[in-house]
Structures are given as structure tokens and as C-alpha cells.
């Protein structure tokens, strides 16, 4: 009977080799072993037979059920028992947000900073000479040019924070988005100044 149990545990261990970490693999095998002996304890120890052990093993998930799903790389797989029965189910622990979120946050943050600097520079070159005649229109044009950078940097900051993998790109996204927000706040103050300012005139 013990050989049947050992065979099931060895099969699970071999299947999980290279699929999950060693710590998780040992944890899963121990949990399955614990479940098996709990089910055996429910039967009469003096009369338990090979068929009883096979029946118990049949109630458990097959070894393949403990493998991560194809195309995914869960950090851990654990076995959870239902309170109402001894049936086991496999529950993958939720992963941290994937590293792609960090990259996306970095790209959005850097893009927003670049767009802000580019749009602001072009706008300054085009509209600076018209400021004296119509500062309010210049302020409105400046505010309109901030719409896309504001949306992009906000998305970049949120996605970067979600990307908890502390790699270069998430940090770059947070820094770039924060810099962008700081510049935007300064420009908002400049816009308010332009709106409240009166056109300048020169004495002939």
C-alpha cells in the first residue's frame, strides 16, 4: 500500500520538476501526502486494503492537475480542501502583476514626458511672438496641448505603480510621470497667469 502512495507522490514530484520552484514542489507533495493519510485515517486501519488505497487515490486530482496551465507561469500552486468534503482542488495563487505592466508604465511615462517637452517647445516657438497681442489665446493653446500628455502620464503613473516588479522600466515610468505632472502643474500656473493678464501695449 505504501508503494502505491509513494508512486503517486513521486509522479507528482517528477511532473512538477522544472515547472515550479523546489519550495512549492515540496509543499505540494507534502500536502497531497497529508490528504492521502487523512483519507486513510477515516477508514478502519486494521482492514484497509490495496483496493481502499486505490479508491482514495482515485478521489484525488490526477498528477497532471497540479501542473501550471499551459502558457502561464504561476508562482505557486497549492492544494485546498473543501470544508464540506475531503475532495481536493488545485488553486493557483494569484501572481503579482506581470512585468509587462512595468514596461508599459515606463513607456507611457517616458512618452508623456517627451510629448510634453516637444509640444511645449513647438508651441513656444510658434506662439511666443503673438503673446503680446493675445496672451489668452496663447494660454488656451497651451492648455489644449497638455491634454494628451496629462492623459498619457496619468496612465503611465498608474500602470507603473501596479507593476510592482521593481525593475528599471517601472521606476522610469514613475519618475517620468512624476516629472511630467510637476511640469504640467507649473504650466497650469502659467496658463492662469496668461488668462488673467491683460495685453501689453506700448506708447507710441
PDB file of C-alpha atoms in Angstrom:
ATOM      1  CA  UNK A   1       0.000   0.000   0.000  1.00  0.00           C
ATOM      2  CA  UNK A   2       2.820   2.353   0.824  1.00  0.00           C
ATOM      3  CA  UNK A   3       4.302   1.730  -2.605  1.00  0.00           C
ATOM      4  CA  UNK A   4       1.085   2.996  -4.208  1.00  0.00           C
ATOM      5  CA  UNK A   5       1.273   6.182  -2.176  1.00  0.00           C
ATOM      6  CA  UNK A   6       4.965   6.671  -2.922  1.00  0.00           C
ATOM      7  CA  UNK A   7       4.359   6.121  -6.631  1.00  0.00           C
ATOM      8  CA  UNK A   8       1.671   8.821  -6.702  1.00  0.00           C
ATOM      9  CA  UNK A   9       3.880  11.278  -4.799  1.00  0.00           C
ATOM     10  CA  UNK A  10       6.917  10.536  -6.968  1.00  0.00           C
ATOM     11  CA  UNK A  11       4.861  11.039 -10.119  1.00  0.00           C
ATOM     12  CA  UNK A  12       3.656  14.454  -8.934  1.00  0.00           C
ATOM     13  CA  UNK A  13       7.189  15.423  -7.933  1.00  0.00           C
ATOM     14  CA  UNK A  14       8.591  14.461 -11.357  1.00  0.00           C
ATOM     15  CA  UNK A  15       5.844  16.324 -13.213  1.00  0.00           C
ATOM     16  CA  UNK A  16       6.422  19.489 -11.204  1.00  0.00           C
ATOM     17  CA  UNK A  17      10.197  19.345 -11.626  1.00  0.00           C
ATOM     18  CA  UNK A  18      11.187  22.401 -13.648  1.00  0.00           C
ATOM     19  CA  UNK A  19       7.624  23.705 -13.659  1.00  0.00           C
ATOM     20  CA  UNK A  20       7.510  25.296 -10.210  1.00  0.00           C
ATOM     21  CA  UNK A  21      10.113  26.190  -7.618  1.00  0.00           C
ATOM     22  CA  UNK A  22      11.575  23.497  -5.378  1.00  0.00           C
ATOM     23  CA  UNK A  23       9.888  25.008  -2.317  1.00  0.00           C
ATOM     24  CA  UNK A  24       6.476  24.897  -3.993  1.00  0.00           C
ATOM     25  CA  UNK A  25       7.086  21.402  -5.339  1.00  0.00           C
ATOM     26  CA  UNK A  26       7.922  20.038  -1.887  1.00  0.00           C
ATOM     27  CA  UNK A  27       4.940  21.879  -0.398  1.00  0.00           C
ATOM     28  CA  UNK A  28       2.534  20.395  -2.945  1.00  0.00           C
ATOM     29  CA  UNK A  29       3.852  16.851  -2.499  1.00  0.00           C
ATOM     30  CA  UNK A  30       3.622  17.118   1.292  1.00  0.00           C
ATOM     31  CA  UNK A  31       0.099  18.468   1.096  1.00  0.00           C
ATOM     32  CA  UNK A  32      -1.004  15.627  -1.182  1.00  0.00           C
ATOM     33  CA  UNK A  33       0.629  13.109   1.148  1.00  0.00           C
ATOM     34  CA  UNK A  34      -1.179  14.689   4.100  1.00  0.00           C
ATOM     35  CA  UNK A  35      -4.511  14.440   2.283  1.00  0.00           C
ATOM     36  CA  UNK A  36      -3.919  10.786   1.475  1.00  0.00           C
ATOM     37  CA  UNK A  37      -3.249   9.866   5.090  1.00  0.00           C
ATOM     38  CA  UNK A  38      -6.212  11.901   6.292  1.00  0.00           C
ATOM     39  CA  UNK A  39      -8.454   9.910   3.981  1.00  0.00           C
ATOM     40  CA  UNK A  40      -6.843   6.664   5.119  1.00  0.00           C
ATOM     41  CA  UNK A  41      -7.469   7.658   8.739  1.00  0.00           C
ATOM     42  CA  UNK A  42     -11.202   7.744   8.012  1.00  0.00           C
ATOM     43  CA  UNK A  43     -11.139   4.031   7.270  1.00  0.00           C
ATOM     44  CA  UNK A  44     -10.538   1.095   9.567  1.00  0.00           C
ATOM     45  CA  UNK A  45      -6.762   0.871   9.830  1.00  0.00           C
ATOM     46  CA  UNK A  46      -6.860  -2.860  10.552  1.00  0.00           C
ATOM     47  CA  UNK A  47      -8.864  -3.769   7.475  1.00  0.00           C
ATOM     48  CA  UNK A  48      -7.618  -1.266   4.905  1.00  0.00           C
ATOM     49  CA  UNK A  49      -6.625  -2.938   1.663  1.00  0.00           C
ATOM     50  CA  UNK A  50      -4.877  -2.146  -1.593  1.00  0.00           C
ATOM     51  CA  UNK A  51      -8.261  -1.505  -3.178  1.00  0.00           C
ATOM     52  CA  UNK A  52      -9.043   1.031  -0.441  1.00  0.00           C
ATOM     53  CA  UNK A  53      -5.821   2.894  -1.171  1.00  0.00           C
ATOM     54  CA  UNK A  54      -6.570   2.891  -4.890  1.00  0.00           C
ATOM     55  CA  UNK A  55     -10.035   4.237  -4.142  1.00  0.00           C
ATOM     56  CA  UNK A  56      -8.547   7.016  -2.036  1.00  0.00           C
ATOM     57  CA  UNK A  57      -6.052   7.911  -4.739  1.00  0.00           C
ATOM     58  CA  UNK A  58      -8.894   7.980  -7.233  1.00  0.00           C
ATOM     59  CA  UNK A  59     -10.637  10.680  -5.201  1.00  0.00           C
ATOM     60  CA  UNK A  60      -7.655  12.977  -5.567  1.00  0.00           C
ATOM     61  CA  UNK A  61      -6.851  15.019  -8.631  1.00  0.00           C
ATOM     62  CA  UNK A  62      -4.587  13.243 -11.119  1.00  0.00           C
ATOM     63  CA  UNK A  63      -0.899  14.233 -11.027  1.00  0.00           C
ATOM     64  CA  UNK A  64      -1.291  16.315 -14.197  1.00  0.00           C
ATOM     65  CA  UNK A  65      -3.799  18.559 -12.419  1.00  0.00           C
ATOM     66  CA  UNK A  66      -1.025  20.065 -10.306  1.00  0.00           C
ATOM     67  CA  UNK A  67       0.840  21.400 -13.331  1.00  0.00           C
ATOM     68  CA  UNK A  68       0.583  25.122 -14.163  1.00  0.00           C
ATOM     69  CA  UNK A  69      -1.766  25.848 -17.026  1.00  0.00           C
ATOM     70  CA  UNK A  70      -0.186  26.000 -20.456  1.00  0.00           C
ATOM     71  CA  UNK A  71       1.008  29.492 -21.339  1.00  0.00           C
ATOM     72  CA  UNK A  72       1.074  30.654 -17.734  1.00  0.00           C
ATOM     73  CA  UNK A  73       3.789  30.683 -15.121  1.00  0.00           C
ATOM     74  CA  UNK A  74       2.092  30.818 -11.732  1.00  0.00           C
ATOM     75  CA  UNK A  75       4.499  31.439  -8.899  1.00  0.00           C
ATOM     76  CA  UNK A  76       2.875  28.832  -6.724  1.00  0.00           C
ATOM     77  CA  UNK A  77       0.235  26.124  -6.850  1.00  0.00           C
ATOM     78  CA  UNK A  78      -1.343  24.951  -3.636  1.00  0.00           C
ATOM     79  CA  UNK A  79      -3.889  22.352  -2.710  1.00  0.00           C
ATOM     80  CA  UNK A  80      -7.005  23.478  -0.868  1.00  0.00           C
ATOM     81  CA  UNK A  81      -9.523  21.192   0.763  1.00  0.00           C
ATOM     82  CA  UNK A  82     -13.225  21.904   0.695  1.00  0.00           C
ATOM     83  CA  UNK A  83     -14.700  22.191   4.174  1.00  0.00           C
ATOM     84  CA  UNK A  84     -17.660  20.016   3.284  1.00  0.00           C
ATOM     85  CA  UNK A  85     -15.669  17.089   1.896  1.00  0.00           C
ATOM     86  CA  UNK A  86     -12.221  15.605   1.526  1.00  0.00           C
ATOM     87  CA  UNK A  87     -12.160  16.357  -2.201  1.00  0.00           C
ATOM     88  CA  UNK A  88      -9.113  18.325  -3.235  1.00  0.00           C
ATOM     89  CA  UNK A  89      -8.935  21.119  -5.715  1.00  0.00           C
ATOM     90  CA  UNK A  90      -5.997  22.923  -7.251  1.00  0.00           C
ATOM     91  CA  UNK A  91      -5.960  26.667  -6.802  1.00  0.00           C
ATOM     92  CA  UNK A  92      -3.237  28.779  -8.411  1.00  0.00           C
ATOM     93  CA  UNK A  93      -2.190  31.673  -6.204  1.00  0.00           C
ATOM     94  CA  UNK A  94      -2.676  34.987  -7.967  1.00  0.00           C
ATOM     95  CA  UNK A  95       0.525  36.290  -9.466  1.00  0.00           C
ATOM     96  CA  UNK A  96       1.864  39.741  -8.959  1.00  0.00           C
ATOM     97  CA  UNK A  97       1.042  41.990 -11.874  1.00  0.00           C
ATOM     98  CA  UNK A  98       3.164  40.828 -14.812  1.00  0.00           C
ATOM     99  CA  UNK A  99       6.387  42.552 -15.672  1.00  0.00           C
ATOM    100  CA  UNK A 100       4.789  43.772 -18.907  1.00  0.00           C
ATOM    101  CA  UNK A 101       2.794  46.264 -16.834  1.00  0.00           C
ATOM    102  CA  UNK A 102       6.050  47.755 -15.631  1.00  0.00           C
ATOM    103  CA  UNK A 103       7.350  48.089 -19.158  1.00  0.00           C
ATOM    104  CA  UNK A 104       4.086  49.630 -20.308  1.00  0.00           C
ATOM    105  CA  UNK A 105       4.180  52.106 -17.423  1.00  0.00           C
ATOM    106  CA  UNK A 106       7.721  53.080 -18.311  1.00  0.00           C
ATOM    107  CA  UNK A 107       6.863  53.556 -21.966  1.00  0.00           C
ATOM    108  CA  UNK A 108       3.804  55.667 -21.154  1.00  0.00           C
ATOM    109  CA  UNK A 109       5.708  57.756 -18.627  1.00  0.00           C
ATOM    110  CA  UNK A 110       8.652  58.434 -20.921  1.00  0.00           C
ATOM    111  CA  UNK A 111       6.333  59.058 -23.862  1.00  0.00           C
ATOM    112  CA  UNK A 112       4.276  61.577 -21.902  1.00  0.00           C
ATOM    113  CA  UNK A 113       7.397  63.448 -20.832  1.00  0.00           C
ATOM    114  CA  UNK A 114       8.719  63.517 -24.394  1.00  0.00           C
ATOM    115  CA  UNK A 115       5.366  64.627 -25.817  1.00  0.00           C
ATOM    116  CA  UNK A 116       5.077  67.352 -23.212  1.00  0.00           C
ATOM    117  CA  UNK A 117       8.520  68.760 -23.902  1.00  0.00           C
ATOM    118  CA  UNK A 118       8.066  68.519 -27.668  1.00  0.00           C
ATOM    119  CA  UNK A 119       4.593  70.048 -27.781  1.00  0.00           C
ATOM    120  CA  UNK A 120       5.537  72.790 -25.355  1.00  0.00           C
ATOM    121  CA  UNK A 121       8.697  73.640 -27.290  1.00  0.00           C
ATOM    122  CA  UNK A 122       6.891  73.797 -30.636  1.00  0.00           C
ATOM    123  CA  UNK A 123       4.078  75.835 -29.122  1.00  0.00           C
ATOM    124  CA  UNK A 124       6.542  78.318 -27.638  1.00  0.00           C
ATOM    125  CA  UNK A 125       8.297  78.784 -30.960  1.00  0.00           C
ATOM    126  CA  UNK A 126       5.049  79.312 -32.841  1.00  0.00           C
ATOM    127  CA  UNK A 127       3.109  81.409 -30.361  1.00  0.00           C
ATOM    128  CA  UNK A 128       5.679  83.392 -28.412  1.00  0.00           C
ATOM    129  CA  UNK A 129       5.713  86.281 -30.850  1.00  0.00           C
ATOM    130  CA  UNK A 130       1.917  86.506 -30.605  1.00  0.00           C
ATOM    131  CA  UNK A 131       1.845  86.621 -26.820  1.00  0.00           C
ATOM    132  CA  UNK A 132       1.921  90.386 -26.515  1.00  0.00           C
ATOM    133  CA  UNK A 133      -1.057  90.784 -28.844  1.00  0.00           C
ATOM    134  CA  UNK A 134      -3.209  87.920 -27.451  1.00  0.00           C
ATOM    135  CA  UNK A 135      -1.922  86.194 -24.291  1.00  0.00           C
ATOM    136  CA  UNK A 136      -5.270  84.494 -23.578  1.00  0.00           C
ATOM    137  CA  UNK A 137      -5.345  82.655 -26.880  1.00  0.00           C
ATOM    138  CA  UNK A 138      -1.808  81.532 -26.206  1.00  0.00           C
ATOM    139  CA  UNK A 139      -2.910  80.242 -22.796  1.00  0.00           C
ATOM    140  CA  UNK A 140      -5.788  78.295 -24.346  1.00  0.00           C
ATOM    141  CA  UNK A 141      -3.479  76.795 -26.956  1.00  0.00           C
ATOM    142  CA  UNK A 142      -1.016  75.843 -24.233  1.00  0.00           C
ATOM    143  CA  UNK A 143      -3.777  74.218 -22.180  1.00  0.00           C
ATOM    144  CA  UNK A 144      -5.032  72.266 -25.189  1.00  0.00           C
ATOM    145  CA  UNK A 145      -1.507  70.964 -25.851  1.00  0.00           C
ATOM    146  CA  UNK A 146      -1.432  69.492 -22.337  1.00  0.00           C
ATOM    147  CA  UNK A 147      -4.471  67.221 -22.779  1.00  0.00           C
ATOM    148  CA  UNK A 148      -2.661  64.243 -24.322  1.00  0.00           C
ATOM    149  CA  UNK A 149       0.430  64.442 -22.057  1.00  0.00           C
ATOM    150  CA  UNK A 150      -1.844  64.627 -18.991  1.00  0.00           C
ATOM    151  CA  UNK A 151      -3.777  61.514 -20.047  1.00  0.00           C
ATOM    152  CA  UNK A 152      -0.628  59.633 -21.031  1.00  0.00           C
ATOM    153  CA  UNK A 153       1.377  60.450 -17.918  1.00  0.00           C
ATOM    154  CA  UNK A 154      -1.560  59.636 -15.629  1.00  0.00           C
ATOM    155  CA  UNK A 155      -1.937  56.227 -17.291  1.00  0.00           C
ATOM    156  CA  UNK A 156       1.812  55.686 -17.108  1.00  0.00           C
ATOM    157  CA  UNK A 157       1.939  56.517 -13.422  1.00  0.00           C
ATOM    158  CA  UNK A 158      -0.975  54.224 -12.569  1.00  0.00           C
ATOM    159  CA  UNK A 159       0.366  51.322 -14.621  1.00  0.00           C
ATOM    160  CA  UNK A 160       3.875  51.803 -13.212  1.00  0.00           C
ATOM    161  CA  UNK A 161       2.592  51.637  -9.652  1.00  0.00           C
ATOM    162  CA  UNK A 162       0.622  48.490 -10.488  1.00  0.00           C
ATOM    163  CA  UNK A 163       3.780  46.960 -11.972  1.00  0.00           C
ATOM    164  CA  UNK A 164       5.269  46.101  -8.608  1.00  0.00           C
ATOM    165  CA  UNK A 165       8.233  44.327 -10.126  1.00  0.00           C
ATOM    166  CA  UNK A 166      10.978  46.749  -9.192  1.00  0.00           C
ATOM    167  CA  UNK A 167      12.829  46.798 -12.461  1.00  0.00           C
ATOM    168  CA  UNK A 168      14.185  49.712 -14.489  1.00  0.00           C
ATOM    169  CA  UNK A 169      11.135  50.459 -16.574  1.00  0.00           C
ATOM    170  CA  UNK A 170       8.595  50.752 -13.729  1.00  0.00           C
ATOM    171  CA  UNK A 171      10.938  53.104 -11.884  1.00  0.00           C
ATOM    172  CA  UNK A 172      11.489  55.053 -15.099  1.00  0.00           C
ATOM    173  CA  UNK A 173       7.726  55.260 -15.597  1.00  0.00           C
ATOM    174  CA  UNK A 174       7.134  56.574 -12.099  1.00  0.00           C
ATOM    175  CA  UNK A 175       9.938  59.124 -12.346  1.00  0.00           C
ATOM    176  CA  UNK A 176       8.984  60.295 -15.842  1.00  0.00           C
ATOM    177  CA  UNK A 177       5.293  60.530 -14.983  1.00  0.00           C
ATOM    178  CA  UNK A 178       6.044  62.425 -11.775  1.00  0.00           C
ATOM    179  CA  UNK A 179       8.290  64.853 -13.654  1.00  0.00           C
ATOM    180  CA  UNK A 180       5.584  65.317 -16.273  1.00  0.00           C
ATOM    181  CA  UNK A 181       2.953  66.042 -13.634  1.00  0.00           C
ATOM    182  CA  UNK A 182       5.269  68.564 -11.964  1.00  0.00           C
ATOM    183  CA  UNK A 183       5.868  70.372 -15.253  1.00  0.00           C
ATOM    184  CA  UNK A 184       2.145  70.310 -16.043  1.00  0.00           C
ATOM    185  CA  UNK A 185       1.315  71.864 -12.679  1.00  0.00           C
ATOM    186  CA  UNK A 186       3.840  74.618 -13.364  1.00  0.00           C
ATOM    187  CA  UNK A 187       2.336  75.184 -16.805  1.00  0.00           C
ATOM    188  CA  UNK A 188      -1.157  75.350 -15.339  1.00  0.00           C
ATOM    189  CA  UNK A 189       0.052  78.163 -13.144  1.00  0.00           C
ATOM    190  CA  UNK A 190       1.484  79.844 -16.227  1.00  0.00           C
ATOM    191  CA  UNK A 191      -1.844  79.407 -18.041  1.00  0.00           C
ATOM    192  CA  UNK A 192      -3.709  81.043 -15.170  1.00  0.00           C
ATOM    193  CA  UNK A 193      -1.288  83.933 -15.325  1.00  0.00           C
ATOM    194  CA  UNK A 194      -1.795  84.355 -19.060  1.00  0.00           C
ATOM    195  CA  UNK A 195      -5.587  84.214 -18.738  1.00  0.00           C
ATOM    196  CA  UNK A 196      -5.620  86.875 -16.061  1.00  0.00           C
ATOM    197  CA  UNK A 197      -3.016  89.013 -17.811  1.00  0.00           C
ATOM    198  CA  UNK A 198      -4.015  91.909 -19.986  1.00  0.00           C
ATOM    199  CA  UNK A 199      -2.491  92.519 -23.394  1.00  0.00           C
ATOM    200  CA  UNK A 200       0.507  94.788 -23.167  1.00  0.00           C
ATOM    201  CA  UNK A 201       0.645  97.962 -25.157  1.00  0.00           C
ATOM    202  CA  UNK A 202       3.450 100.303 -25.963  1.00  0.00           C
ATOM    203  CA  UNK A 203       3.248 104.023 -26.005  1.00  0.00           C
ATOM    204  CA  UNK A 204       3.855 105.390 -29.411  1.00  0.00           C
TER     205      UNK A 204
END
